[in-house]
PDB file of C-alpha atoms in Angstrom:
ATOM      1  CA  MET H   1     104.110  30.771 272.619  1.00 94.00           C
ATOM      2  CA  LYS H   2     107.021  31.631 270.431  1.00 93.00           C
ATOM      3  CA  VAL H   3     110.641  32.413 271.274  1.00 96.00           C
ATOM      4  CA  VAL H   4     112.856  34.132 268.712  1.00 96.00           C
ATOM      5  CA  LYS H   5     116.618  34.354 269.147  1.00 97.00           C
ATOM      6  CA  LEU H   6     118.449  37.189 267.420  1.00 98.00           C
ATOM      7  CA  ALA H   7     121.227  34.736 266.538  1.00 98.00           C
ATOM      8  CA  ASP H   8     118.717  32.669 264.562  1.00 97.00           C
ATOM      9  CA  VAL H   9     117.660  35.704 262.473  1.00 96.00           C
ATOM     10  CA  ILE H  10     121.138  37.003 261.632  1.00 97.00           C
ATOM     11  CA  GLY H  11     122.165  35.925 258.140  1.00 96.00           C
ATOM     12  CA  THR H  12     118.628  34.972 257.048  1.00 95.00           C
ATOM     13  CA  GLU H  13     116.178  36.721 254.703  1.00 92.00           C
ATOM     14  CA  HIS H  14     114.910  38.633 257.762  1.00 93.00           C
ATOM     15  CA  ASP H  15     118.337  40.223 258.314  1.00 94.00           C
ATOM     16  CA  VAL H  16     117.896  43.221 255.987  1.00 92.00           C
ATOM     17  CA  LYS H  17     120.440  45.930 255.130  1.00 91.00           C
ATOM     18  CA  ASN H  18     119.626  48.960 253.013  1.00 86.00           C
ATOM     19  CA  GLU H  19     121.488  49.763 249.798  1.00 83.00           C
ATOM     20  CA  ASP H  20     123.167  52.848 251.301  1.00 86.00           C
ATOM     21  CA  ASN H  21     124.519  50.754 254.197  1.00 90.00           C
ATOM     22  CA  THR H  22     123.121  53.156 256.809  1.00 94.00           C
ATOM     23  CA  TRP H  23     121.147  50.526 258.728  1.00 94.00           C
ATOM     24  CA  ASN H  24     120.709  46.810 259.350  1.00 95.00           C
ATOM     25  CA  SER H  25     117.280  45.598 260.519  1.00 94.00           C
ATOM     26  CA  ARG H  26     116.856  42.150 262.029  1.00 96.00           C
ATOM     27  CA  ARG H  27     113.111  41.409 261.899  1.00 94.00           C
ATOM     28  CA  LEU H  28     112.074  39.344 264.929  1.00 97.00           C
ATOM     29  CA  VAL H  29     108.258  39.453 264.960  1.00 97.00           C
ATOM     30  CA  LEU H  30     106.507  39.804 261.610  1.00 94.00           C
ATOM     31  CA  LYS H  31     103.050  40.113 260.097  1.00 92.00           C
ATOM     32  CA  LYS H  32     102.837  36.327 259.652  1.00 93.00           C
ATOM     33  CA  ASP H  33     103.086  35.942 263.452  1.00 95.00           C
ATOM     34  CA  GLY H  34      99.618  37.474 263.796  1.00 94.00           C
ATOM     35  CA  MET H  35     100.413  39.899 266.622  1.00 96.00           C
ATOM     36  CA  GLY H  36      99.211  43.065 264.882  1.00 94.00           C
ATOM     37  CA  TYR H  37     102.671  44.656 265.065  1.00 96.00           C
ATOM     38  CA  SER H  38     106.240  43.802 264.110  1.00 95.00           C
ATOM     39  CA  VAL H  39     109.434  44.077 266.169  1.00 97.00           C
ATOM     40  CA  HIS H  40     112.873  44.770 264.734  1.00 96.00           C
ATOM     41  CA  ASP H  41     116.362  44.903 266.268  1.00 98.00           C
ATOM     42  CA  THR H  42     118.030  47.580 264.155  1.00 97.00           C
ATOM     43  CA  ILE H  43     121.560  48.973 263.964  1.00 98.00           C
ATOM     44  CA  ILE H  44     121.940  52.524 262.633  1.00 98.00           C
ATOM     45  CA  TYR H  45     125.567  53.004 261.627  1.00 98.00           C
ATOM     46  CA  ALA H  46     127.695  55.845 263.033  1.00 98.00           C
ATOM     47  CA  GLY H  47     128.096  58.927 260.856  1.00 98.00           C
ATOM     48  CA  THR H  48     125.045  58.164 258.697  1.00 97.00           C
ATOM     49  CA  GLU H  49     121.846  60.022 257.889  1.00 96.00           C
ATOM     50  CA  THR H  50     118.723  58.211 256.717  1.00 93.00           C
ATOM     51  CA  HIS H  51     115.598  59.863 255.319  1.00 91.00           C
ATOM     52  CA  ILE H  52     112.507  58.005 256.545  1.00 90.00           C
ATOM     53  CA  TRP H  53     108.798  58.650 256.082  1.00 89.00           C
ATOM     54  CA  TYR H  54     106.489  55.866 257.213  1.00 86.00           C
ATOM     55  CA  GLN H  55     103.320  57.005 255.456  1.00 86.00           C
ATOM     56  CA  ASN H  56     101.756  53.575 255.978  1.00 85.00           C
ATOM     57  CA  HIS H  57     103.031  52.691 259.468  1.00 87.00           C
ATOM     58  CA  LEU H  58     103.301  54.077 262.969  1.00 94.00           C
ATOM     59  CA  GLU H  59     106.602  53.370 264.703  1.00 95.00           C
ATOM     60  CA  SER H  60     108.013  53.448 268.220  1.00 98.00           C
ATOM     61  CA  VAL H  61     111.806  53.296 268.529  1.00 98.00           C
ATOM     62  CA  TYR H  62     113.629  52.468 271.777  1.00 98.00           C
ATOM     63  CA  CYS H  63     117.368  53.155 271.800  1.00 98.00           C
ATOM     64  CA  ILE H  64     119.287  50.506 273.745  1.00 98.00           C
ATOM     65  CA  GLU H  65     122.800  51.554 272.632  1.00 98.00           C
ATOM     66  CA  GLY H  66     124.441  54.602 271.122  1.00 98.00           C
ATOM     67  CA  GLU H  67     123.613  58.226 270.444  1.00 98.00           C
ATOM     68  CA  GLY H  68     122.141  60.243 267.615  1.00 98.00           C
ATOM     69  CA  GLU H  69     119.268  62.503 266.692  1.00 98.00           C
ATOM     70  CA  VAL H  70     115.981  62.671 264.829  1.00 98.00           C
ATOM     71  CA  GLU H  71     114.971  65.752 262.835  1.00 98.00           C
ATOM     72  CA  THR H  72     111.308  66.131 261.936  1.00 97.00           C
ATOM     73  CA  ILE H  73     111.052  67.555 258.414  1.00 96.00           C
ATOM     74  CA  ALA H  74     107.766  69.443 258.912  1.00 96.00           C
ATOM     75  CA  ASP H  75     109.154  71.764 261.587  1.00 97.00           C
ATOM     76  CA  GLY H  76     112.945  71.264 261.469  1.00 97.00           C
ATOM     77  CA  LYS H  77     112.994  70.325 265.148  1.00 97.00           C
ATOM     78  CA  VAL H  78     115.935  68.172 266.235  1.00 98.00           C
ATOM     79  CA  TRP H  79     115.409  65.580 268.942  1.00 97.00           C
ATOM     80  CA  PRO H  80     118.585  64.162 270.570  1.00 98.00           C
ATOM     81  CA  ILE H  81     118.326  60.402 271.132  1.00 98.00           C
ATOM     82  CA  LYS H  82     120.488  58.281 273.417  1.00 98.00           C
ATOM     83  CA  LYS H  83     120.450  54.993 275.284  1.00 98.00           C
ATOM     84  CA  ASP H  84     117.305  54.296 277.322  1.00 98.00           C
ATOM     85  CA  GLU H  85     115.127  56.772 275.398  1.00 98.00           C
ATOM     86  CA  ILE H  86     112.204  56.144 273.072  1.00 98.00           C
ATOM     87  CA  TYR H  87     110.822  58.248 270.264  1.00 97.00           C
ATOM     88  CA  VAL H  88     107.356  57.742 268.827  1.00 97.00           C
ATOM     89  CA  LEU H  89     106.421  58.615 265.249  1.00 93.00           C
ATOM     90  CA  ASP H  90     102.704  58.918 265.946  1.00 93.00           C
ATOM     91  CA  LYS H  91     101.802  61.174 263.011  1.00 92.00           C
ATOM     92  CA  HIS H  92     103.614  59.357 260.186  1.00 91.00           C
ATOM     93  CA  ASP H  93     106.365  61.936 260.720  1.00 93.00           C
ATOM     94  CA  GLU H  94     108.790  62.407 257.835  1.00 93.00           C
ATOM     95  CA  HIS H  95     112.215  62.568 259.465  1.00 95.00           C
ATOM     96  CA  LEU H  96     115.967  62.316 259.196  1.00 97.00           C
ATOM     97  CA  LEU H  97     117.702  59.850 261.497  1.00 97.00           C
ATOM     98  CA  ARG H  98     121.357  60.626 262.225  1.00 98.00           C
ATOM     99  CA  ALA H  99     123.722  58.412 264.206  1.00 98.00           C
ATOM    100  CA  LYS H 100     126.680  59.943 266.042  1.00 98.00           C
ATOM    101  CA  THR H 101     127.746  56.473 267.166  1.00 98.00           C
ATOM    102  CA  ASP H 102     126.396  53.088 266.172  1.00 98.00           C
ATOM    103  CA  MET H 103     122.879  53.017 267.570  1.00 98.00           C
ATOM    104  CA  ARG H 104     121.017  49.835 268.418  1.00 98.00           C
ATOM    105  CA  MET H 105     117.267  50.330 268.322  1.00 98.00           C
ATOM    106  CA  VAL H 106     114.237  48.183 269.082  1.00 98.00           C
ATOM    107  CA  CYS H 107     111.552  49.248 266.578  1.00 97.00           C
ATOM    108  CA  VAL H 108     107.860  48.377 266.750  1.00 97.00           C
ATOM    109  CA  PHE H 109     105.676  48.880 263.645  1.00 94.00           C
ATOM    110  CA  ASN H 110     101.903  49.056 263.353  1.00 93.00           C
ATOM    111  CA  PRO H 111     100.662  47.675 261.054  1.00 90.00           C
ATOM    112  CA  PRO H 112     103.307  44.960 261.005  1.00 91.00           C
ATOM    113  CA  VAL H 113     105.744  44.479 258.156  1.00 86.00           C
ATOM    114  CA  SER H 114     106.210  41.157 256.388  1.00 82.00           C
ATOM    115  CA  GLY H 115     109.981  41.225 256.809  1.00 74.00           C
ATOM    116  CA  LYS H 116     111.546  41.994 253.441  1.00 65.00           C
ATOM    117  CA  GLU H 117     110.656  45.689 253.111  1.00 65.00           C
ATOM    118  CA  VAL H 118     113.228  48.358 252.407  1.00 64.00           C
ATOM    119  CA  HIS H 119     112.605  52.083 252.147  1.00 62.00           C
ATOM    120  CA  ASP H 120     111.606  53.370 248.721  1.00 63.00           C
ATOM    121  CA  GLU H 121     112.983  56.584 247.185  1.00 68.00           C
ATOM    122  CA  ASN H 122     110.798  58.620 249.601  1.00 62.00           C
ATOM    123  CA  GLY H 123     111.851  56.712 252.714  1.00 60.00           C
ATOM    124  CA  VAL H 124     108.542  54.788 252.787  1.00 63.00           C
ATOM    125  CA  TYR H 125     107.804  51.110 253.416  1.00 67.00           C
ATOM    126  CA  PRO H 126     105.133  50.054 250.893  1.00 62.00           C
ATOM    127  CA  VAL H 127     101.785  48.692 252.030  1.00 65.00           C
ATOM    128  CA  ASP H 128     101.823  44.891 252.273  1.00 62.00           C
ATOM    129  CA  ASP H 129      98.379  43.540 251.406  1.00 61.00           C
ATOM    130  CA  SER H 130      99.454  39.899 251.453  1.00 60.00           C
ATOM    131  CA  ASP H 131      98.223  37.421 254.049  1.00 57.00           C
ATOM    132  CA  GLU H 132     101.761  36.667 255.285  1.00 55.00           C
TER     133      GLU H 132
END
């Protein structure tokens, strides 16, 4: 059994902010934990737009605070997102994530991430072939 406290992650190498300062991801469960998925507590900052395309991961995102929207690039469809709703990127959907207010999200990735990833120029997390 393992217990992870958010307070113990904040300020560590697993508290990751992107260069554009549109999000802050606190990685709670990682590849090294051997669960087959990773769990992140992520803040998406109000008034921002982030281009994301998880070509190598599937992601489920549960909004626990705030309001925003997701636009899927392939069809231009806009999905409003608010507290107590989940969206599932089950087809490696390229998308734009926009926050009207600060949004706090619980994100689950399969396969899991190692903890230090940031999006590349295409909004992708690279494949992590390491054992950690």
